[in-house]
């Protein structure tokens, strides 16, 4: 998600975790990643390291990168593990070619500033994956911008006429687990453009999974889409 992660106060609030992501998307993402014991995971846009820690605790060696100095600082303070190497770098930075089993990017795409950054993310994933490895990433669901979305995480000023204007900016708001409201700066990419980037990097989509409903919180429409991709 594209918040101003250069601001330490905002990063601190974000580290509380967003309720909708934790409840509806995280179980989906972890299921797609599967067993990571003995594997190497590249966590691109790792944020405060919450997923990196889960992977490390499950037996993975984790290379975790994020462009925000404050995110990396919090990750090292709160989610440190002997199997995690945190590095400050953008999505184009990567370890050695063909060196990771899983390339992972949770809600990184909406934070990217343009199609060049989107293509760089996908290209990095391809370049770093070992034969047989997989690229797991998530994006905002097209229904995220629907007027009927619940208030846990939703767009507040998206213009429908911009749907195919790739990288068009808009704002959204989400509630954290501590009940605080956060505003995000998002970039919109159509599923058509995302699939074009995958295809140009010779990725095949193995699975597309929508985030879960949580009826007791009146979360009915999916907010997120998770992808599992492999190199053809």
PDB file of C-alpha atoms in Angstrom:
ATOM      1  CA  UNK A   1       0.000   0.000   0.000  1.00  0.00           C
ATOM      2  CA  UNK A   2       1.303   3.376  -0.958  1.00  0.00           C
ATOM      3  CA  UNK A   3       1.429   5.395   2.220  1.00  0.00           C
ATOM      4  CA  UNK A   4       4.143   8.013   2.815  1.00  0.00           C
ATOM      5  CA  UNK A   5       6.503   5.519   4.414  1.00  0.00           C
ATOM      6  CA  UNK A   6       9.177   8.176   4.674  1.00  0.00           C
ATOM      7  CA  UNK A   7       7.235   9.497   7.678  1.00  0.00           C
ATOM      8  CA  UNK A   8       8.150   7.605  10.833  1.00  0.00           C
ATOM      9  CA  UNK A   9       4.853   8.351  12.592  1.00  0.00           C
ATOM     10  CA  UNK A  10       2.887   6.865   9.681  1.00  0.00           C
ATOM     11  CA  UNK A  11       5.088   3.786   9.652  1.00  0.00           C
ATOM     12  CA  UNK A  12       4.527   3.320  13.382  1.00  0.00           C
ATOM     13  CA  UNK A  13       0.757   3.426  12.872  1.00  0.00           C
ATOM     14  CA  UNK A  14       0.941   1.041   9.928  1.00  0.00           C
ATOM     15  CA  UNK A  15       2.873  -1.420  12.074  1.00  0.00           C
ATOM     16  CA  UNK A  16      -0.318  -1.889  14.122  1.00  0.00           C
ATOM     17  CA  UNK A  17      -1.508  -3.986  11.168  1.00  0.00           C
ATOM     18  CA  UNK A  18      -4.604  -3.386   9.046  1.00  0.00           C
ATOM     19  CA  UNK A  19      -7.577  -5.438  10.150  1.00  0.00           C
ATOM     20  CA  UNK A  20      -8.842  -6.303   6.688  1.00  0.00           C
ATOM     21  CA  UNK A  21      -5.479  -7.514   5.383  1.00  0.00           C
ATOM     22  CA  UNK A  22      -4.833  -9.633   8.460  1.00  0.00           C
ATOM     23  CA  UNK A  23      -8.237 -11.306   8.445  1.00  0.00           C
ATOM     24  CA  UNK A  24      -9.051 -11.651   4.752  1.00  0.00           C
ATOM     25  CA  UNK A  25      -5.761 -11.775   2.835  1.00  0.00           C
ATOM     26  CA  UNK A  26      -3.026 -13.138   5.070  1.00  0.00           C
ATOM     27  CA  UNK A  27      -4.448 -16.688   5.307  1.00  0.00           C
ATOM     28  CA  UNK A  28      -4.748 -16.763   1.513  1.00  0.00           C
ATOM     29  CA  UNK A  29      -1.179 -15.587   0.953  1.00  0.00           C
ATOM     30  CA  UNK A  30       0.320 -18.044   3.427  1.00  0.00           C
ATOM     31  CA  UNK A  31      -1.635 -20.912   1.885  1.00  0.00           C
ATOM     32  CA  UNK A  32      -0.283 -20.051  -1.580  1.00  0.00           C
ATOM     33  CA  UNK A  33       3.284 -19.831  -0.297  1.00  0.00           C
ATOM     34  CA  UNK A  34       2.968 -23.220   1.373  1.00  0.00           C
ATOM     35  CA  UNK A  35       5.795 -25.053   3.120  1.00  0.00           C
ATOM     36  CA  UNK A  36       8.963 -22.932   3.200  1.00  0.00           C
ATOM     37  CA  UNK A  37      11.113 -25.140   5.435  1.00  0.00           C
ATOM     38  CA  UNK A  38      14.634 -25.239   4.026  1.00  0.00           C
ATOM     39  CA  UNK A  39      13.771 -22.763   1.256  1.00  0.00           C
ATOM     40  CA  UNK A  40      14.950 -19.246   0.436  1.00  0.00           C
ATOM     41  CA  UNK A  41      12.273 -16.543   0.295  1.00  0.00           C
ATOM     42  CA  UNK A  42      12.674 -13.060  -1.159  1.00  0.00           C
ATOM     43  CA  UNK A  43      10.196 -10.750   0.597  1.00  0.00           C
ATOM     44  CA  UNK A  44       9.978  -7.672  -1.646  1.00  0.00           C
ATOM     45  CA  UNK A  45       8.484  -4.620   0.023  1.00  0.00           C
ATOM     46  CA  UNK A  46       8.669  -6.429   3.347  1.00  0.00           C
ATOM     47  CA  UNK A  47       7.350  -3.474   5.370  1.00  0.00           C
ATOM     48  CA  UNK A  48       7.774  -4.095   9.083  1.00  0.00           C
ATOM     49  CA  UNK A  49       8.771  -7.703   8.448  1.00  0.00           C
ATOM     50  CA  UNK A  50       5.603  -9.429   9.675  1.00  0.00           C
ATOM     51  CA  UNK A  51       5.593 -11.957   6.828  1.00  0.00           C
ATOM     52  CA  UNK A  52       9.373 -12.326   6.890  1.00  0.00           C
ATOM     53  CA  UNK A  53       9.194 -13.423  10.511  1.00  0.00           C
ATOM     54  CA  UNK A  54       6.495 -15.990   9.754  1.00  0.00           C
ATOM     55  CA  UNK A  55       8.617 -17.462   6.955  1.00  0.00           C
ATOM     56  CA  UNK A  56      11.730 -17.547   9.141  1.00  0.00           C
ATOM     57  CA  UNK A  57       9.887 -19.180  12.022  1.00  0.00           C
ATOM     58  CA  UNK A  58       8.698 -21.832   9.566  1.00  0.00           C
ATOM     59  CA  UNK A  59      12.237 -22.703   8.584  1.00  0.00           C
ATOM     60  CA  UNK A  60      13.003 -20.430   5.636  1.00  0.00           C
ATOM     61  CA  UNK A  61      16.043 -18.296   4.930  1.00  0.00           C
ATOM     62  CA  UNK A  62      14.595 -14.850   4.190  1.00  0.00           C
ATOM     63  CA  UNK A  63      15.985 -11.953   2.195  1.00  0.00           C
ATOM     64  CA  UNK A  64      13.722  -8.989   3.041  1.00  0.00           C
ATOM     65  CA  UNK A  65      13.869  -5.673   1.195  1.00  0.00           C
ATOM     66  CA  UNK A  66      12.001  -2.390   1.511  1.00  0.00           C
ATOM     67  CA  UNK A  67      12.610   1.117   0.177  1.00  0.00           C
ATOM     68  CA  UNK A  68      11.635   2.753   3.481  1.00  0.00           C
ATOM     69  CA  UNK A  69      14.356   3.301   6.051  1.00  0.00           C
ATOM     70  CA  UNK A  70      11.755   3.487   8.815  1.00  0.00           C
ATOM     71  CA  UNK A  71      10.106   0.226   7.763  1.00  0.00           C
ATOM     72  CA  UNK A  72      13.439  -1.584   7.855  1.00  0.00           C
ATOM     73  CA  UNK A  73      14.224  -0.048  11.249  1.00  0.00           C
ATOM     74  CA  UNK A  74      10.958  -1.299  12.733  1.00  0.00           C
ATOM     75  CA  UNK A  75      11.411  -4.710  11.095  1.00  0.00           C
ATOM     76  CA  UNK A  76      14.840  -5.093  12.671  1.00  0.00           C
ATOM     77  CA  UNK A  77      13.537  -4.013  16.070  1.00  0.00           C
ATOM     78  CA  UNK A  78      10.313  -6.013  16.207  1.00  0.00           C
ATOM     79  CA  UNK A  79      10.643  -8.896  13.778  1.00  0.00           C
ATOM     80  CA  UNK A  80      14.302  -9.819  13.900  1.00  0.00           C
ATOM     81  CA  UNK A  81      15.327 -13.441  13.388  1.00  0.00           C
ATOM     82  CA  UNK A  82      18.630 -15.160  12.738  1.00  0.00           C
ATOM     83  CA  UNK A  83      17.280 -16.395   9.394  1.00  0.00           C
ATOM     84  CA  UNK A  84      16.285 -12.925   8.124  1.00  0.00           C
ATOM     85  CA  UNK A  85      18.542 -10.441   6.328  1.00  0.00           C
ATOM     86  CA  UNK A  86      16.831  -7.043   6.104  1.00  0.00           C
ATOM     87  CA  UNK A  87      18.010  -4.644   3.393  1.00  0.00           C
ATOM     88  CA  UNK A  88      16.918  -1.163   2.367  1.00  0.00           C
ATOM     89  CA  UNK A  89      16.340  -1.224  -1.401  1.00  0.00           C
ATOM     90  CA  UNK A  90      13.595  -0.756  -3.976  1.00  0.00           C
ATOM     91  CA  UNK A  91      11.773  -3.422  -5.972  1.00  0.00           C
ATOM     92  CA  UNK A  92      14.424  -3.531  -8.702  1.00  0.00           C
ATOM     93  CA  UNK A  93      17.133  -4.691  -6.287  1.00  0.00           C
ATOM     94  CA  UNK A  94      17.582  -8.432  -6.026  1.00  0.00           C
ATOM     95  CA  UNK A  95      19.908 -11.159  -4.803  1.00  0.00           C
ATOM     96  CA  UNK A  96      21.841 -13.386  -7.185  1.00  0.00           C
ATOM     97  CA  UNK A  97      19.965 -14.716 -10.227  1.00  0.00           C
ATOM     98  CA  UNK A  98      18.186 -18.034  -9.738  1.00  0.00           C
ATOM     99  CA  UNK A  99      18.822 -17.972  -5.979  1.00  0.00           C
ATOM    100  CA  UNK A 100      15.363 -18.019  -4.330  1.00  0.00           C
ATOM    101  CA  UNK A 101      12.543 -20.546  -4.158  1.00  0.00           C
ATOM    102  CA  UNK A 102       9.773 -18.018  -3.508  1.00  0.00           C
ATOM    103  CA  UNK A 103       9.531 -14.379  -4.579  1.00  0.00           C
ATOM    104  CA  UNK A 104       6.882 -12.720  -2.414  1.00  0.00           C
ATOM    105  CA  UNK A 105       5.274  -9.270  -2.706  1.00  0.00           C
ATOM    106  CA  UNK A 106       2.261  -8.544  -0.530  1.00  0.00           C
ATOM    107  CA  UNK A 107       0.311  -5.447  -1.650  1.00  0.00           C
ATOM    108  CA  UNK A 108       3.421  -3.913  -3.151  1.00  0.00           C
ATOM    109  CA  UNK A 109       1.842  -3.267  -6.555  1.00  0.00           C
ATOM    110  CA  UNK A 110      -0.557  -0.516  -5.328  1.00  0.00           C
ATOM    111  CA  UNK A 111       2.412   1.399  -3.916  1.00  0.00           C
ATOM    112  CA  UNK A 112       4.293   1.516  -7.233  1.00  0.00           C
ATOM    113  CA  UNK A 113       4.481   4.869  -8.981  1.00  0.00           C
ATOM    114  CA  UNK A 114       4.129   3.683 -12.573  1.00  0.00           C
ATOM    115  CA  UNK A 115       4.206   0.836 -15.063  1.00  0.00           C
ATOM    116  CA  UNK A 116       8.010   0.901 -15.146  1.00  0.00           C
ATOM    117  CA  UNK A 117       8.041   0.016 -11.437  1.00  0.00           C
ATOM    118  CA  UNK A 118       5.442  -2.698 -11.983  1.00  0.00           C
ATOM    119  CA  UNK A 119       7.544  -4.249 -14.735  1.00  0.00           C
ATOM    120  CA  UNK A 120      10.675  -3.964 -12.570  1.00  0.00           C
ATOM    121  CA  UNK A 121       8.969  -5.862  -9.743  1.00  0.00           C
ATOM    122  CA  UNK A 122       7.882  -8.709 -12.023  1.00  0.00           C
ATOM    123  CA  UNK A 123      11.261  -8.806 -13.775  1.00  0.00           C
ATOM    124  CA  UNK A 124      13.066  -8.992 -10.436  1.00  0.00           C
ATOM    125  CA  UNK A 125      10.891 -11.896  -9.358  1.00  0.00           C
ATOM    126  CA  UNK A 126      11.655 -13.792 -12.557  1.00  0.00           C
ATOM    127  CA  UNK A 127      15.382 -13.094 -12.441  1.00  0.00           C
ATOM    128  CA  UNK A 128      15.814 -14.294  -8.867  1.00  0.00           C
ATOM    129  CA  UNK A 129      13.708 -17.460  -8.967  1.00  0.00           C
ATOM    130  CA  UNK A 130      15.281 -20.874  -9.135  1.00  0.00           C
ATOM    131  CA  UNK A 131      13.864 -23.345 -11.672  1.00  0.00           C
ATOM    132  CA  UNK A 132      10.562 -24.543 -10.236  1.00  0.00           C
ATOM    133  CA  UNK A 133      10.236 -21.516  -7.955  1.00  0.00           C
ATOM    134  CA  UNK A 134       7.106 -19.425  -7.642  1.00  0.00           C
ATOM    135  CA  UNK A 135       6.106 -15.779  -7.497  1.00  0.00           C
ATOM    136  CA  UNK A 136       3.380 -14.993  -4.961  1.00  0.00           C
ATOM    137  CA  UNK A 137       1.961 -11.481  -4.959  1.00  0.00           C
ATOM    138  CA  UNK A 138      -1.243  -9.627  -4.147  1.00  0.00           C
ATOM    139  CA  UNK A 139      -3.064  -6.601  -5.539  1.00  0.00           C
ATOM    140  CA  UNK A 140      -6.221  -4.673  -4.788  1.00  0.00           C
ATOM    141  CA  UNK A 141      -9.344  -6.356  -6.163  1.00  0.00           C
ATOM    142  CA  UNK A 142     -11.362  -4.408  -8.790  1.00  0.00           C
ATOM    143  CA  UNK A 143     -14.217  -4.453  -6.258  1.00  0.00           C
ATOM    144  CA  UNK A 144     -11.972  -2.525  -3.853  1.00  0.00           C
ATOM    145  CA  UNK A 145     -13.188   0.641  -5.542  1.00  0.00           C
ATOM    146  CA  UNK A 146     -16.887  -0.332  -5.366  1.00  0.00           C
ATOM    147  CA  UNK A 147     -19.179   2.059  -3.512  1.00  0.00           C
ATOM    148  CA  UNK A 148     -20.530  -0.894  -1.503  1.00  0.00           C
ATOM    149  CA  UNK A 149     -17.161  -1.718   0.076  1.00  0.00           C
ATOM    150  CA  UNK A 150     -17.053  -1.796   3.868  1.00  0.00           C
ATOM    151  CA  UNK A 151     -15.144   0.827   5.816  1.00  0.00           C
ATOM    152  CA  UNK A 152     -12.271  -1.384   7.028  1.00  0.00           C
ATOM    153  CA  UNK A 153     -10.281  -0.652   3.867  1.00  0.00           C
ATOM    154  CA  UNK A 154     -11.655   1.186   0.844  1.00  0.00           C
ATOM    155  CA  UNK A 155     -11.013   3.749  -1.879  1.00  0.00           C
ATOM    156  CA  UNK A 156     -12.191   7.260  -1.112  1.00  0.00           C
ATOM    157  CA  UNK A 157     -11.662   9.172  -4.375  1.00  0.00           C
ATOM    158  CA  UNK A 158     -11.094   6.744  -7.268  1.00  0.00           C
ATOM    159  CA  UNK A 159     -12.504   7.983 -10.574  1.00  0.00           C
ATOM    160  CA  UNK A 160     -14.003   5.154 -12.682  1.00  0.00           C
ATOM    161  CA  UNK A 161     -12.969   6.872 -15.895  1.00  0.00           C
ATOM    162  CA  UNK A 162      -9.335   6.299 -14.841  1.00  0.00           C
ATOM    163  CA  UNK A 163      -9.683   2.513 -14.647  1.00  0.00           C
ATOM    164  CA  UNK A 164      -7.480   1.912 -17.696  1.00  0.00           C
ATOM    165  CA  UNK A 165      -5.168   4.842 -16.992  1.00  0.00           C
ATOM    166  CA  UNK A 166      -2.329   2.681 -15.710  1.00  0.00           C
ATOM    167  CA  UNK A 167      -0.673   3.959 -12.557  1.00  0.00           C
ATOM    168  CA  UNK A 168      -3.354   6.589 -11.945  1.00  0.00           C
ATOM    169  CA  UNK A 169      -3.218   7.860  -8.338  1.00  0.00           C
ATOM    170  CA  UNK A 170      -6.028   7.831  -5.800  1.00  0.00           C
ATOM    171  CA  UNK A 171      -6.455   7.721  -2.029  1.00  0.00           C
ATOM    172  CA  UNK A 172      -7.810   5.077   0.298  1.00  0.00           C
ATOM    173  CA  UNK A 173      -8.426   4.639   4.006  1.00  0.00           C
ATOM    174  CA  UNK A 174      -8.007   1.621   6.260  1.00  0.00           C
ATOM    175  CA  UNK A 175      -8.477   0.828   9.942  1.00  0.00           C
ATOM    176  CA  UNK A 176      -5.634  -0.641  11.951  1.00  0.00           C
ATOM    177  CA  UNK A 177      -5.977  -3.343  14.580  1.00  0.00           C
ATOM    178  CA  UNK A 178      -5.701  -0.587  17.198  1.00  0.00           C
ATOM    179  CA  UNK A 179      -8.661   1.246  15.679  1.00  0.00           C
ATOM    180  CA  UNK A 180      -6.661   4.040  14.069  1.00  0.00           C
ATOM    181  CA  UNK A 181      -7.546   5.296  10.599  1.00  0.00           C
ATOM    182  CA  UNK A 182      -4.836   5.524   7.972  1.00  0.00           C
ATOM    183  CA  UNK A 183      -4.873   7.210   4.591  1.00  0.00           C
ATOM    184  CA  UNK A 184      -2.920   5.685   1.725  1.00  0.00           C
ATOM    185  CA  UNK A 185      -1.713   6.976  -1.608  1.00  0.00           C
ATOM    186  CA  UNK A 186      -2.455   4.195  -4.101  1.00  0.00           C
ATOM    187  CA  UNK A 187      -1.688   3.609  -7.776  1.00  0.00           C
ATOM    188  CA  UNK A 188      -4.221   1.767  -9.911  1.00  0.00           C
ATOM    189  CA  UNK A 189      -3.215  -0.909 -12.405  1.00  0.00           C
ATOM    190  CA  UNK A 190      -5.760  -2.868 -14.405  1.00  0.00           C
ATOM    191  CA  UNK A 191      -5.670  -6.650 -14.350  1.00  0.00           C
ATOM    192  CA  UNK A 192      -5.043  -6.455 -18.090  1.00  0.00           C
ATOM    193  CA  UNK A 193      -1.804  -4.509 -17.553  1.00  0.00           C
ATOM    194  CA  UNK A 194      -0.684  -6.778 -14.732  1.00  0.00           C
ATOM    195  CA  UNK A 195      -1.220  -9.861 -16.892  1.00  0.00           C
ATOM    196  CA  UNK A 196       0.755  -8.233 -19.726  1.00  0.00           C
ATOM    197  CA  UNK A 197       3.714  -7.724 -17.393  1.00  0.00           C
ATOM    198  CA  UNK A 198       3.521 -11.346 -16.258  1.00  0.00           C
ATOM    199  CA  UNK A 199       3.307 -12.591 -19.837  1.00  0.00           C
ATOM    200  CA  UNK A 200       6.270 -10.506 -21.015  1.00  0.00           C
ATOM    201  CA  UNK A 201       8.330 -12.110 -18.248  1.00  0.00           C
ATOM    202  CA  UNK A 202       7.147 -15.596 -19.265  1.00  0.00           C
ATOM    203  CA  UNK A 203       5.136 -16.170 -16.101  1.00  0.00           C
ATOM    204  CA  UNK A 204       2.174 -18.527 -16.077  1.00  0.00           C
ATOM    205  CA  UNK A 205      -0.621 -17.895 -13.570  1.00  0.00           C
ATOM    206  CA  UNK A 206      -1.203 -21.077 -11.604  1.00  0.00           C
ATOM    207  CA  UNK A 207      -3.787 -19.707  -9.165  1.00  0.00           C
ATOM    208  CA  UNK A 208      -5.793 -16.538  -8.569  1.00  0.00           C
ATOM    209  CA  UNK A 209      -7.501 -16.433  -5.165  1.00  0.00           C
ATOM    210  CA  UNK A 210      -9.808 -13.741  -3.837  1.00  0.00           C
ATOM    211  CA  UNK A 211      -9.565 -12.584  -0.234  1.00  0.00           C
ATOM    212  CA  UNK A 212     -12.046 -14.033   2.227  1.00  0.00           C
ATOM    213  CA  UNK A 213     -15.406 -12.849   3.476  1.00  0.00           C
ATOM    214  CA  UNK A 214     -15.733 -12.047   7.179  1.00  0.00           C
ATOM    215  CA  UNK A 215     -19.535 -11.871   7.644  1.00  0.00           C
ATOM    216  CA  UNK A 216     -19.382 -11.078  11.357  1.00  0.00           C
ATOM    217  CA  UNK A 217     -17.542  -7.849  10.477  1.00  0.00           C
ATOM    218  CA  UNK A 218     -19.723  -7.290   7.413  1.00  0.00           C
ATOM    219  CA  UNK A 219     -16.765  -7.741   5.100  1.00  0.00           C
ATOM    220  CA  UNK A 220     -18.637  -9.222   2.149  1.00  0.00           C
ATOM    221  CA  UNK A 221     -16.955  -7.985  -1.034  1.00  0.00           C
ATOM    222  CA  UNK A 222     -13.377  -9.131  -1.644  1.00  0.00           C
ATOM    223  CA  UNK A 223     -10.744  -6.409  -1.324  1.00  0.00           C
ATOM    224  CA  UNK A 224      -7.653  -8.244  -2.545  1.00  0.00           C
ATOM    225  CA  UNK A 225      -6.483 -10.723  -5.180  1.00  0.00           C
ATOM    226  CA  UNK A 226      -3.608 -13.133  -4.612  1.00  0.00           C
ATOM    227  CA  UNK A 227      -1.619 -14.658  -7.478  1.00  0.00           C
ATOM    228  CA  UNK A 228       0.571 -17.737  -7.651  1.00  0.00           C
ATOM    229  CA  UNK A 229       2.790 -17.686 -10.748  1.00  0.00           C
ATOM    230  CA  UNK A 230       5.525 -19.906 -12.154  1.00  0.00           C
ATOM    231  CA  UNK A 231       7.965 -19.401 -15.002  1.00  0.00           C
ATOM    232  CA  UNK A 232       6.843 -21.162 -18.177  1.00  0.00           C
TER     233      UNK A 232
END
